[in-house]
PDB file of C-alpha atoms in Angstrom:
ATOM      1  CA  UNK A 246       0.000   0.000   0.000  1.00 86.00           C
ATOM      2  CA  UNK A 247       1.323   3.230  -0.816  1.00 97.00           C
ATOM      3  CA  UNK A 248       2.623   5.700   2.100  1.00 97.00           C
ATOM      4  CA  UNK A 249       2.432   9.469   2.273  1.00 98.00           C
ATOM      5  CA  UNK A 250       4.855  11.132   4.723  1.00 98.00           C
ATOM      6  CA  UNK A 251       4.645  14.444   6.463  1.00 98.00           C
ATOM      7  CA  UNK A 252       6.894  16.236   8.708  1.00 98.00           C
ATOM      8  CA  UNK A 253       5.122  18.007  11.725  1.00 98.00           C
ATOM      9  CA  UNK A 254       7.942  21.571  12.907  1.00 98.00           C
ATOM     10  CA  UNK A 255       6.967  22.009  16.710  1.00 97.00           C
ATOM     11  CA  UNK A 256       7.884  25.431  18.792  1.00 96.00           C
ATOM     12  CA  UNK A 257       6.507  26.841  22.129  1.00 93.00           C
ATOM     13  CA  UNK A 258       6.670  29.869  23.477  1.00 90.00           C
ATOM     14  CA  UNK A 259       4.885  31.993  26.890  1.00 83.00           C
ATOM     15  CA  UNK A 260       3.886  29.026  28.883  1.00 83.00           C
ATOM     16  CA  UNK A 261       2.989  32.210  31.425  1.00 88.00           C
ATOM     17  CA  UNK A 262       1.242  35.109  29.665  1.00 88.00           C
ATOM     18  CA  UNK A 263      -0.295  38.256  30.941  1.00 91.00           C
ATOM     19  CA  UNK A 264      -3.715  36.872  29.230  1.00 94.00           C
ATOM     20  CA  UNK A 265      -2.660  34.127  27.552  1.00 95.00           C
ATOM     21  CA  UNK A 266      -0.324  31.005  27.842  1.00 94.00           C
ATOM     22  CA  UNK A 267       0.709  27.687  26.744  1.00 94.00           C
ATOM     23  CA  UNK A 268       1.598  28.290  22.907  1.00 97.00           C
ATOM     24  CA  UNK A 269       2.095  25.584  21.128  1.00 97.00           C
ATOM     25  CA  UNK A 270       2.799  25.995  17.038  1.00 98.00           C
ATOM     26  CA  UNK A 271       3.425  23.436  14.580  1.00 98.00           C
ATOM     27  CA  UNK A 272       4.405  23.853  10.534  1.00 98.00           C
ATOM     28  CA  UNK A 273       3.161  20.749   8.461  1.00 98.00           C
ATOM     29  CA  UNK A 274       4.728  19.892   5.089  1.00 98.00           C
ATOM     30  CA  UNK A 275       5.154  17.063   3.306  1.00 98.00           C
ATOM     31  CA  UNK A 276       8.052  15.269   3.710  1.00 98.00           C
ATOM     32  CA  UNK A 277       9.564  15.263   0.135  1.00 98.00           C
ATOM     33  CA  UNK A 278       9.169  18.618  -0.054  1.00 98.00           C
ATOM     34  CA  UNK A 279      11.514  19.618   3.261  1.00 98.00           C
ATOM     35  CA  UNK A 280      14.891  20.138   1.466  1.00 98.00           C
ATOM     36  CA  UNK A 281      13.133  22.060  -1.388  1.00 98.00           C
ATOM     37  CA  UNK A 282      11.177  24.764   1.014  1.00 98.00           C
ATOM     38  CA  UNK A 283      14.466  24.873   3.568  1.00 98.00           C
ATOM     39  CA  UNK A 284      16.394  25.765   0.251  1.00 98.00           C
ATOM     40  CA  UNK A 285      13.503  28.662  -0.878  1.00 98.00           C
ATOM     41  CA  UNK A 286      13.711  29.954   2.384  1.00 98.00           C
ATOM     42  CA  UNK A 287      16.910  30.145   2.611  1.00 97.00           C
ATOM     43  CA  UNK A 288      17.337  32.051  -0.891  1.00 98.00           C
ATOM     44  CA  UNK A 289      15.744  34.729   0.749  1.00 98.00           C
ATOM     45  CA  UNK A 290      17.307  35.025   3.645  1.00 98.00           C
ATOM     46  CA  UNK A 291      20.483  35.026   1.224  1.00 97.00           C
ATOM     47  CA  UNK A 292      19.195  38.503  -0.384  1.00 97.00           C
ATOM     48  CA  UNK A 293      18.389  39.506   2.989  1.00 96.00           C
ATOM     49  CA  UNK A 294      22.442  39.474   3.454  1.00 95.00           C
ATOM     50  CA  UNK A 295      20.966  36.744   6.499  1.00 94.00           C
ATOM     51  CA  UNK A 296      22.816  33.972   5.179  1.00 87.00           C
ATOM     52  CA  UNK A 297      23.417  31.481   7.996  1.00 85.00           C
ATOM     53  CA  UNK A 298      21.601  33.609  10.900  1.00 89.00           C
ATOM     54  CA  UNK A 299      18.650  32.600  12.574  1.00 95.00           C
ATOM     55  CA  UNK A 300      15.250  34.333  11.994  1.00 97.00           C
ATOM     56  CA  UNK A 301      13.202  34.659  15.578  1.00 97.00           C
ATOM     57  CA  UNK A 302      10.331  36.950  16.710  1.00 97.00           C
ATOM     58  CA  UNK A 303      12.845  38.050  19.684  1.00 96.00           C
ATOM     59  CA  UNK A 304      15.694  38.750  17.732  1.00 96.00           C
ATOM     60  CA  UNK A 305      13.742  41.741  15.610  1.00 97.00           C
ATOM     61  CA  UNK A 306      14.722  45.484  15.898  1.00 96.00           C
ATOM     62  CA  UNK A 307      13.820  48.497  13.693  1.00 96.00           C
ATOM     63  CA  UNK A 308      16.863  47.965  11.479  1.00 96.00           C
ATOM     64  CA  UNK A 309      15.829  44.620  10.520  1.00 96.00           C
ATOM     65  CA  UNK A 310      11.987  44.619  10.708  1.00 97.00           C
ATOM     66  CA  UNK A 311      12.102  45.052   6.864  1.00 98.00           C
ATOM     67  CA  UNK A 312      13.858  42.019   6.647  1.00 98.00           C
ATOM     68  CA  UNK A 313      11.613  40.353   8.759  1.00 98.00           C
ATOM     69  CA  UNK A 314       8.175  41.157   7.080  1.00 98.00           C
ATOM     70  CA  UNK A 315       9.833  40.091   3.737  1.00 98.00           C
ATOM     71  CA  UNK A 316      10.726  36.694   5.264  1.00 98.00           C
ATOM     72  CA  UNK A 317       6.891  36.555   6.485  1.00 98.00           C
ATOM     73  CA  UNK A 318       5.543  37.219   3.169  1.00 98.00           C
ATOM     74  CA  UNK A 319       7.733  34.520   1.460  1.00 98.00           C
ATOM     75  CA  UNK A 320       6.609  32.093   4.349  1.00 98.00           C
ATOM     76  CA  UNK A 321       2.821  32.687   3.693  1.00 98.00           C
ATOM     77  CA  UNK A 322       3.205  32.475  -0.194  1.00 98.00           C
ATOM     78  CA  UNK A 323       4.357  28.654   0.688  1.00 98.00           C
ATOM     79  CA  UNK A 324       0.907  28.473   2.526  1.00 98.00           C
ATOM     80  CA  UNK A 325      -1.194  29.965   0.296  1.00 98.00           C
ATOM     81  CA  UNK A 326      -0.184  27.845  -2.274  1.00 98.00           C
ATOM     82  CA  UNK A 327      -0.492  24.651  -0.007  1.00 97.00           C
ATOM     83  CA  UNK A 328       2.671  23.890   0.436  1.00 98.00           C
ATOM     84  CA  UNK A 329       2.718  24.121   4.507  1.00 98.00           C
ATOM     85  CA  UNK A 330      -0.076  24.115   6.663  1.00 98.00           C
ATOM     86  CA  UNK A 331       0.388  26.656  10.270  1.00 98.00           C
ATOM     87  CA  UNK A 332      -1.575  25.685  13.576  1.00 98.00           C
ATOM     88  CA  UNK A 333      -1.470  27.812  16.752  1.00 98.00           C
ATOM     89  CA  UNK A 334      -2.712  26.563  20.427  1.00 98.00           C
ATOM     90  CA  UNK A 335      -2.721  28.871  23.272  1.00 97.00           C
ATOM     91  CA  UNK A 336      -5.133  28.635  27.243  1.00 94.00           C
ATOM     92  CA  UNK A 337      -6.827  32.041  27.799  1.00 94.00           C
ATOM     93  CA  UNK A 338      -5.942  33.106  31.635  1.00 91.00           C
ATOM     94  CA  UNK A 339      -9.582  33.322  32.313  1.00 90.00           C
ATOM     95  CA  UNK A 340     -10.047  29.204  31.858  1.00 86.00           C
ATOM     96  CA  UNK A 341      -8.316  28.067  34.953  1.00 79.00           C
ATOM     97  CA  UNK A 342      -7.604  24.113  35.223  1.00 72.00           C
ATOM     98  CA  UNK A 343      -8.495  22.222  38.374  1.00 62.00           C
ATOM     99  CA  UNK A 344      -4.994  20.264  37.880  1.00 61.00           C
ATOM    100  CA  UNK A 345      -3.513  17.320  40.015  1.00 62.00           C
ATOM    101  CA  UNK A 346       0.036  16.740  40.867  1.00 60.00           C
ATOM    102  CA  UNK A 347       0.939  14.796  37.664  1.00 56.00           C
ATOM    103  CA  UNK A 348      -0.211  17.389  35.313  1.00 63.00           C
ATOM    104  CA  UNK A 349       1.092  20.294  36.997  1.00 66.00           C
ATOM    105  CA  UNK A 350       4.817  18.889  36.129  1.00 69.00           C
ATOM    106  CA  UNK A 351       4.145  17.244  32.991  1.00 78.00           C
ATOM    107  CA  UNK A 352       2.190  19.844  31.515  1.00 83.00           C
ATOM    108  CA  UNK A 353       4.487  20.761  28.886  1.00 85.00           C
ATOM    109  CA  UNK A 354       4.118  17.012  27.344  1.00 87.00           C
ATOM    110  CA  UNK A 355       0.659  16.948  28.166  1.00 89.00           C
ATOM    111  CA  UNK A 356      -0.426  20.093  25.934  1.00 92.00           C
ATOM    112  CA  UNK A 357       1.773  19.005  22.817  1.00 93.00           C
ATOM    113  CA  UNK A 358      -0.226  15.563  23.191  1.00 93.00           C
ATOM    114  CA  UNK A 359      -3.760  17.832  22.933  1.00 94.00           C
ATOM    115  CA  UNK A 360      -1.897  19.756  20.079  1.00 97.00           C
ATOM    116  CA  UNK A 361      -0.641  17.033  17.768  1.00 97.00           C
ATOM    117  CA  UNK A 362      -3.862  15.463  18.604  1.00 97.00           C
ATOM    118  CA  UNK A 363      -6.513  17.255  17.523  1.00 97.00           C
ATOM    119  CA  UNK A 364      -4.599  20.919  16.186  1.00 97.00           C
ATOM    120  CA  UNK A 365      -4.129  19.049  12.242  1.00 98.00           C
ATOM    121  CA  UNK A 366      -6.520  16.634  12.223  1.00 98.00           C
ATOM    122  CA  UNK A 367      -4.412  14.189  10.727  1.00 98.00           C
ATOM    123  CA  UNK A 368      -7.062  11.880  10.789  1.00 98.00           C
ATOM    124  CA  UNK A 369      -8.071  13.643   7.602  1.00 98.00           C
ATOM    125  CA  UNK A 370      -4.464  13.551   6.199  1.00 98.00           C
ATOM    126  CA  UNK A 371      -4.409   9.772   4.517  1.00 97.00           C
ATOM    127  CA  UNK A 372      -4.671   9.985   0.792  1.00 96.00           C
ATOM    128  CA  UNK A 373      -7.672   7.138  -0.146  1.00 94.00           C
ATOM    129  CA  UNK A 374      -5.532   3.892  -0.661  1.00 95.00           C
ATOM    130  CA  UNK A 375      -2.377   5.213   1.586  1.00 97.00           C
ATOM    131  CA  UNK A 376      -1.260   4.938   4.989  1.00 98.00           C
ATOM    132  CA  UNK A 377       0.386   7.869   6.110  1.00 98.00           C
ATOM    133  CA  UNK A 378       2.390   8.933   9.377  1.00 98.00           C
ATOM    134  CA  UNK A 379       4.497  12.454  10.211  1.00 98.00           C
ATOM    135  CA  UNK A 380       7.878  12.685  12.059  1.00 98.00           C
ATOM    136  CA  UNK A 381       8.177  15.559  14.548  1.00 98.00           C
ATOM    137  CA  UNK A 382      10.927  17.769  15.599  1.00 98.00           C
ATOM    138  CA  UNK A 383      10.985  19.617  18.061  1.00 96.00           C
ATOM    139  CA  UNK A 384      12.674  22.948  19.526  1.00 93.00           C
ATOM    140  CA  UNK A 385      14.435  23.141  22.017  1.00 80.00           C
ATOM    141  CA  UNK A 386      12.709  20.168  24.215  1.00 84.00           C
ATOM    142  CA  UNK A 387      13.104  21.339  28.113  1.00 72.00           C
ATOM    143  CA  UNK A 388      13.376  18.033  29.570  1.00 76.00           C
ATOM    144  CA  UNK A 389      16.377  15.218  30.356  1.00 87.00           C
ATOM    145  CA  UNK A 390      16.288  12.268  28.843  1.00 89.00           C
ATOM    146  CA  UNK A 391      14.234  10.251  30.534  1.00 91.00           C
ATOM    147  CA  UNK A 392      11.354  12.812  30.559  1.00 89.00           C
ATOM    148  CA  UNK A 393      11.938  13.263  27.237  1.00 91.00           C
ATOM    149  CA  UNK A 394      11.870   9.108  26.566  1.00 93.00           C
ATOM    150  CA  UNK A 395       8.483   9.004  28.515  1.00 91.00           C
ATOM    151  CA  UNK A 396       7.415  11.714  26.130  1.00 91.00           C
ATOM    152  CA  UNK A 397       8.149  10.126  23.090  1.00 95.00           C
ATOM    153  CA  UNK A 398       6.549   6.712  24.128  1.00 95.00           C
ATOM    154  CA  UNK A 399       3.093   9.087  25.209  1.00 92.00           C
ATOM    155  CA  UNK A 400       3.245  10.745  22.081  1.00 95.00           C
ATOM    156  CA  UNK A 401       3.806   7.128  20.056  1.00 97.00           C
ATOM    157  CA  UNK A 402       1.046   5.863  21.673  1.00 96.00           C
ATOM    158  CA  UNK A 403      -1.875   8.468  19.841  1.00 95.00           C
ATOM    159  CA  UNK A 404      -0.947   5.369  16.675  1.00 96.00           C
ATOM    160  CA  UNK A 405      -3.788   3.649  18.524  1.00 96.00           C
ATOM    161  CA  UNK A 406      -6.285   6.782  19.008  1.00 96.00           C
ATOM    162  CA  UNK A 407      -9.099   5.496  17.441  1.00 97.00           C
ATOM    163  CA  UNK A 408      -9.282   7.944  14.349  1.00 97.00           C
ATOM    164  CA  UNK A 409      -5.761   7.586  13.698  1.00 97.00           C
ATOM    165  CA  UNK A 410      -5.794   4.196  13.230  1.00 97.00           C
ATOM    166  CA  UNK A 411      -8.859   4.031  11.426  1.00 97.00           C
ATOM    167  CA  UNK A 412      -7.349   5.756   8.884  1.00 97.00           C
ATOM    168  CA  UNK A 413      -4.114   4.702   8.860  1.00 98.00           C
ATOM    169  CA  UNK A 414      -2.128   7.524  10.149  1.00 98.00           C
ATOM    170  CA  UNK A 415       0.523   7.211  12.775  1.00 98.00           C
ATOM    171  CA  UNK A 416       3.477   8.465  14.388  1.00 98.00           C
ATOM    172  CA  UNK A 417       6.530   6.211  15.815  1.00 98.00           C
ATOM    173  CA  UNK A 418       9.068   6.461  18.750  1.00 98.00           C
ATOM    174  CA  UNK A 419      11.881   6.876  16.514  1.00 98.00           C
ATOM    175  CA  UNK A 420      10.265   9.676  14.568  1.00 98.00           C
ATOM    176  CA  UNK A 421      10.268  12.386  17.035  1.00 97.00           C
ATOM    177  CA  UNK A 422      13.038  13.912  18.148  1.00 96.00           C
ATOM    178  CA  UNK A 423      14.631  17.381  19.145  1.00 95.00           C
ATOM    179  CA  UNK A 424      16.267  19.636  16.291  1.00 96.00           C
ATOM    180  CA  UNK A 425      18.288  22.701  16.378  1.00 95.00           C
ATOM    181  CA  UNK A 426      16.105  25.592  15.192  1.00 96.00           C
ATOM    182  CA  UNK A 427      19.506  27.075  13.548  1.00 95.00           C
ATOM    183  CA  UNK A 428      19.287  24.289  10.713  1.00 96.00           C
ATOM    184  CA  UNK A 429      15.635  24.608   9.953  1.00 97.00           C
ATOM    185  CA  UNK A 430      14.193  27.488   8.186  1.00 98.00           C
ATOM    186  CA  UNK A 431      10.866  26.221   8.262  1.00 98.00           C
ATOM    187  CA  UNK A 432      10.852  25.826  12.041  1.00 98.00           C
ATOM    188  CA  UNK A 433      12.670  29.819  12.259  1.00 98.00           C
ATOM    189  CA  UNK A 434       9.162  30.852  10.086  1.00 98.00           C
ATOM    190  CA  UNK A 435       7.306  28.946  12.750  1.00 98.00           C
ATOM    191  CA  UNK A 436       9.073  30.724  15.744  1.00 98.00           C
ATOM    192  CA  UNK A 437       8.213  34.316  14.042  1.00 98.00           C
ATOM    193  CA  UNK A 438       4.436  33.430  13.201  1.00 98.00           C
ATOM    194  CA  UNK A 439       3.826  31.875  16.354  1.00 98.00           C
ATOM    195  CA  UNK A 440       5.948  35.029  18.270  1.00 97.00           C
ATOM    196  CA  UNK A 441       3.959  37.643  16.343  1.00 98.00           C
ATOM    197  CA  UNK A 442       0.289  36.212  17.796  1.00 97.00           C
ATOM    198  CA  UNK A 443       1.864  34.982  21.694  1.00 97.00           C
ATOM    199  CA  UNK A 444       2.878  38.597  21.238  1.00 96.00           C
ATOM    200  CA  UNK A 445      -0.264  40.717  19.964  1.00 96.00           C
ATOM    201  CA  UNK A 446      -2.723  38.418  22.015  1.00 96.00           C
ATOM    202  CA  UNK A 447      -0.571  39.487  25.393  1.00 94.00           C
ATOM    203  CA  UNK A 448      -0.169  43.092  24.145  1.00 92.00           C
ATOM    204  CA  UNK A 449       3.325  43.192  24.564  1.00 91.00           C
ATOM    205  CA  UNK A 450       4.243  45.372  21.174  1.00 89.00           C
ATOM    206  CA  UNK A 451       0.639  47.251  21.024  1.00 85.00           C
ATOM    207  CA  UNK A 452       1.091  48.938  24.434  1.00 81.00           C
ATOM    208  CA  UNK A 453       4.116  50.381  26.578  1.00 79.00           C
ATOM    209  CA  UNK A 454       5.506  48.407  29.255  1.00 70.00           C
ATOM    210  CA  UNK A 455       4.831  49.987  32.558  1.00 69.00           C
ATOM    211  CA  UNK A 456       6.610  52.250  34.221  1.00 69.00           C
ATOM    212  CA  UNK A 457       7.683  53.103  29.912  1.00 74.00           C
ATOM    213  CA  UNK A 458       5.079  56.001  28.954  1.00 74.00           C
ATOM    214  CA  UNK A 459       5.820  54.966  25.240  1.00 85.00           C
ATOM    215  CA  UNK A 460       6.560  51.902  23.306  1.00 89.00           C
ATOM    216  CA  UNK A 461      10.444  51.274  22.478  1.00 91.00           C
ATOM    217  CA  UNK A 462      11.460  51.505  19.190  1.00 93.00           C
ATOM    218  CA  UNK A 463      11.776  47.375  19.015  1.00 94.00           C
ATOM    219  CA  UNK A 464       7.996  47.073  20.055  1.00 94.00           C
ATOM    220  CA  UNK A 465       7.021  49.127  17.385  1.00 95.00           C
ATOM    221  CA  UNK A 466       9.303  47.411  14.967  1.00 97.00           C
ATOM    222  CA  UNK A 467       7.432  43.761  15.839  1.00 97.00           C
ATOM    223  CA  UNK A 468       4.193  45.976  15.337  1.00 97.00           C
ATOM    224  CA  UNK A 469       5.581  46.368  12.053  1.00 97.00           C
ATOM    225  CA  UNK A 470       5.985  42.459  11.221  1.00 98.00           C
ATOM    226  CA  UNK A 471       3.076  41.452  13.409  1.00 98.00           C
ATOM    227  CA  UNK A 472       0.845  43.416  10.881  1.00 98.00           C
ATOM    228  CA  UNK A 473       2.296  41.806   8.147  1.00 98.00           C
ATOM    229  CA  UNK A 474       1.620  38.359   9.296  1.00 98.00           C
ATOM    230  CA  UNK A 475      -2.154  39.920   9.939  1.00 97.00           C
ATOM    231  CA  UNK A 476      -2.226  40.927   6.552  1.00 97.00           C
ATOM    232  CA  UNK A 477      -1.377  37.882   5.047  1.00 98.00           C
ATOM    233  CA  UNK A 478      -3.789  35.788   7.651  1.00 98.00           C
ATOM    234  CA  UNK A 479      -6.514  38.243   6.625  1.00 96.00           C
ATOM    235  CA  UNK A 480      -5.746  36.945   2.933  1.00 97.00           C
ATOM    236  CA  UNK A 481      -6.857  33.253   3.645  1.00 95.00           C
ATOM    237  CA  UNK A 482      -9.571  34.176   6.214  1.00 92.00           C
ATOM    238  CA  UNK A 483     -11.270  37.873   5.902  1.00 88.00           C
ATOM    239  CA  UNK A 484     -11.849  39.069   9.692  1.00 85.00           C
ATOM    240  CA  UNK A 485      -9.636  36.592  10.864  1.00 94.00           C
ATOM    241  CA  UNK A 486      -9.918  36.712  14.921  1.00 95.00           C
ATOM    242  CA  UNK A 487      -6.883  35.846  16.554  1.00 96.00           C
ATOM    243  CA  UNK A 488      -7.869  35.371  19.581  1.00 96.00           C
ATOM    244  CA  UNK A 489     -10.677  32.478  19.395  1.00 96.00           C
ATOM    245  CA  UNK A 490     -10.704  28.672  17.838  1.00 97.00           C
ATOM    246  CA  UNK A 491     -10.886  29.019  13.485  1.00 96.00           C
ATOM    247  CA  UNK A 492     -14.467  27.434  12.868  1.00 94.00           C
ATOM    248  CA  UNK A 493     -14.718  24.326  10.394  1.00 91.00           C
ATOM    249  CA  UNK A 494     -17.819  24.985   8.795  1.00 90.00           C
ATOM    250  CA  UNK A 495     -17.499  23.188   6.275  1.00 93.00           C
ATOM    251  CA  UNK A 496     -16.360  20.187   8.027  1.00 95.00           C
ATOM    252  CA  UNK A 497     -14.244  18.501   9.846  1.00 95.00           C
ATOM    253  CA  UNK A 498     -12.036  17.685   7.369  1.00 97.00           C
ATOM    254  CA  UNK A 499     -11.043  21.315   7.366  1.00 96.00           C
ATOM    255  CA  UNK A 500      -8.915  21.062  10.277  1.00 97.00           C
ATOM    256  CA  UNK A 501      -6.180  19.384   7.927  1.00 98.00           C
ATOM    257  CA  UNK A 502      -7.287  21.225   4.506  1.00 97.00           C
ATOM    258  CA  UNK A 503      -7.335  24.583   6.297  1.00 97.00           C
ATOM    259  CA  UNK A 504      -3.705  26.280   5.915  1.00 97.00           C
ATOM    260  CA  UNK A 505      -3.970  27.897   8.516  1.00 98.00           C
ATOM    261  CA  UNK A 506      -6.066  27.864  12.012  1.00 98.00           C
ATOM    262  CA  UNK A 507      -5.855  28.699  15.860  1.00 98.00           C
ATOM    263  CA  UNK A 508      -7.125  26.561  18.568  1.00 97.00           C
ATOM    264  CA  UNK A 509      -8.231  28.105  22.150  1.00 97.00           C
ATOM    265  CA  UNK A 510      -7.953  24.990  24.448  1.00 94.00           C
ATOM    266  CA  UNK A 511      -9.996  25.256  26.972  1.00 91.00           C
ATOM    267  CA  UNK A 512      -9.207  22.067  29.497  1.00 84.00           C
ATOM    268  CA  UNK A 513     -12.752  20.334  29.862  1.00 75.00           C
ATOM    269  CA  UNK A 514     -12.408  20.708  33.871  1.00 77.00           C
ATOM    270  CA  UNK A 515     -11.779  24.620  33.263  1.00 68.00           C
ATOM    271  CA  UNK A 516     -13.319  27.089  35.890  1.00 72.00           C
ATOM    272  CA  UNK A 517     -13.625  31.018  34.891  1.00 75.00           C
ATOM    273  CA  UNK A 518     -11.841  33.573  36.746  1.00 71.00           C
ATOM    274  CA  UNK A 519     -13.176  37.036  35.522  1.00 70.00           C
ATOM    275  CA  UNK A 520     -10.256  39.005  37.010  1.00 65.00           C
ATOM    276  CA  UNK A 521      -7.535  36.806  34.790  1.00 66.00           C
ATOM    277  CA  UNK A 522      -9.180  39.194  31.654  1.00 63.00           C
ATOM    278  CA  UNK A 523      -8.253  42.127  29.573  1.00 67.00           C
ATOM    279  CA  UNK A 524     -10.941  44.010  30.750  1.00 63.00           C
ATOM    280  CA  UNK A 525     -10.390  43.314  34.323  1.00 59.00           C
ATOM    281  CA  UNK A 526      -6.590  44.675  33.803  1.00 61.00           C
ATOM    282  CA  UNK A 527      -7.846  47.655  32.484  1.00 58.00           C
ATOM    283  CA  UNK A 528     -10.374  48.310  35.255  1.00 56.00           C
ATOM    284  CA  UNK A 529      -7.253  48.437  37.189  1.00 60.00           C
ATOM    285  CA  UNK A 530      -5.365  50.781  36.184  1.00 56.00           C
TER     286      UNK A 530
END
């Protein structure tokens, strides 16, 4: 039986936000197709006089935000055209989790699990007549070995979800592993997508950091490239709302054919605090 691969780019950033936290992204693309994009990436970064440095949301300034917003728009031509496929999970502050022991220090596995889950639907992935299955790799994986062994034998274990294997779709032990962001341009336009929203949806660009009475000239610089990666959302889906789960309308299936979504996880146990909101903060100042 023919087999279609895929290789899933995973980043995290703001596990603690001022309104939100957890952010989990991921960067799907076939796997055939990884030297190919790494290499058109890379070409721009090349007339960028880049070269061999490392694109990240934290590393722009004013000088380079030019640089920056051209290396978004060359990221989200490869996903309008279909050639990789953006998801974004974040917890609003308001949704507090009753939590036990076990999840408060494994959380960090525990979230990916919900994110490479449910975030792709990969379900929906399997070609009719073809298996399929996705190797991930990770950034910068904050755990020792053994943690990180446990992980991969958790995150092995969604072969037998129900839908997954249904459809043939899977994921093995030996295909996930940790990269080095520095070699991956496709993970680097990952890190500044995901940095842009982590950023806008905790205000930390739109407004001045108290006691600041004005915004630095970095935060309006990422201002700058976070309204370019807007823009380009706002291409794909008109009125695009950052800040909530992108509906499927048209189907469930749309969680893989979709280019690009967000995901609000809300844990199912969740209890709402009204004074973890943005309009609680403001009431206080």
């Amino acid at each position: 039986m023919p087999h279609k691969r895929y290789i899933i780019f995973c980043d995290e950033s703001d596990d603690k936000g001022r309104f939100y936290s957890n952010f989990y992204g991921g960067a799907l693309i076939e796997a055939s197709k990884q030297q190919k994009l790494h290499t058109e990436l890379q070409a721009v970064k090349d007339d960028l006089n880049i070269f061999e440095g490392e694109m990240k949301w934290e590393r722009i300034t004013e000088p380079y935000a030019e640089k920056y917003i051209s290396f978004v728009n060359a990221t989200f031509d490869i996903i309008a055209r279909g050639d990789m496929k953006i998801r974004i999970m974040f917890t609003q502050n308001r949704n507090q989790p009753i939590l036990d022991e076990y999840q408060i220090g494994n959380d960090y596995f525990l979230l990916y699990y919900q994110f490479i889950k449910h975030a792709f639907g990969l379900q929906h992935s399997v070609p009719h007549g073809f298996t399929a299955s996705a190797t991930l790799l990770l950034d910068d994986v904050p755990a020792n070995a053994e943690k990180f062994h446990q992980f991969k034998e958790y995150m092995s274990s969604l072969s037998t979800f129900p839908k997954w294997s249904r459809a043939g779709f899977s994921i093995s032990y030996e295909d996930i592993t940790d990269v080095d962001s520095k070699k991956h341009n496709v993970l680097q336009a990952l890190d500044v997508i995901l940095g842009g929203i982590q950023s806008r949806l905790n205000e930390k660009h739109t407004k001045p950091i108290p006691p600041a009475k004005r915004r630095s000239k970095r935060a309006r610089a990422k201002e700058r490239v976070y309204k370019a990666i807007k823009d380009r959302i706002f291409t794909l889906y008109p009125n695009f709302n950052v800040g909530v789960s992108t509906a499927a309308t048209e189907g469930p299936q749309m969680r893989f054919e979709h280019p690009y979504r967000h995901w609000l996880f809300v844990p199912f146990n969740a209890k709402v605090d009204p004074e973890r909101t943005k309009k609680a903060a403001a009431k206080k100042k």
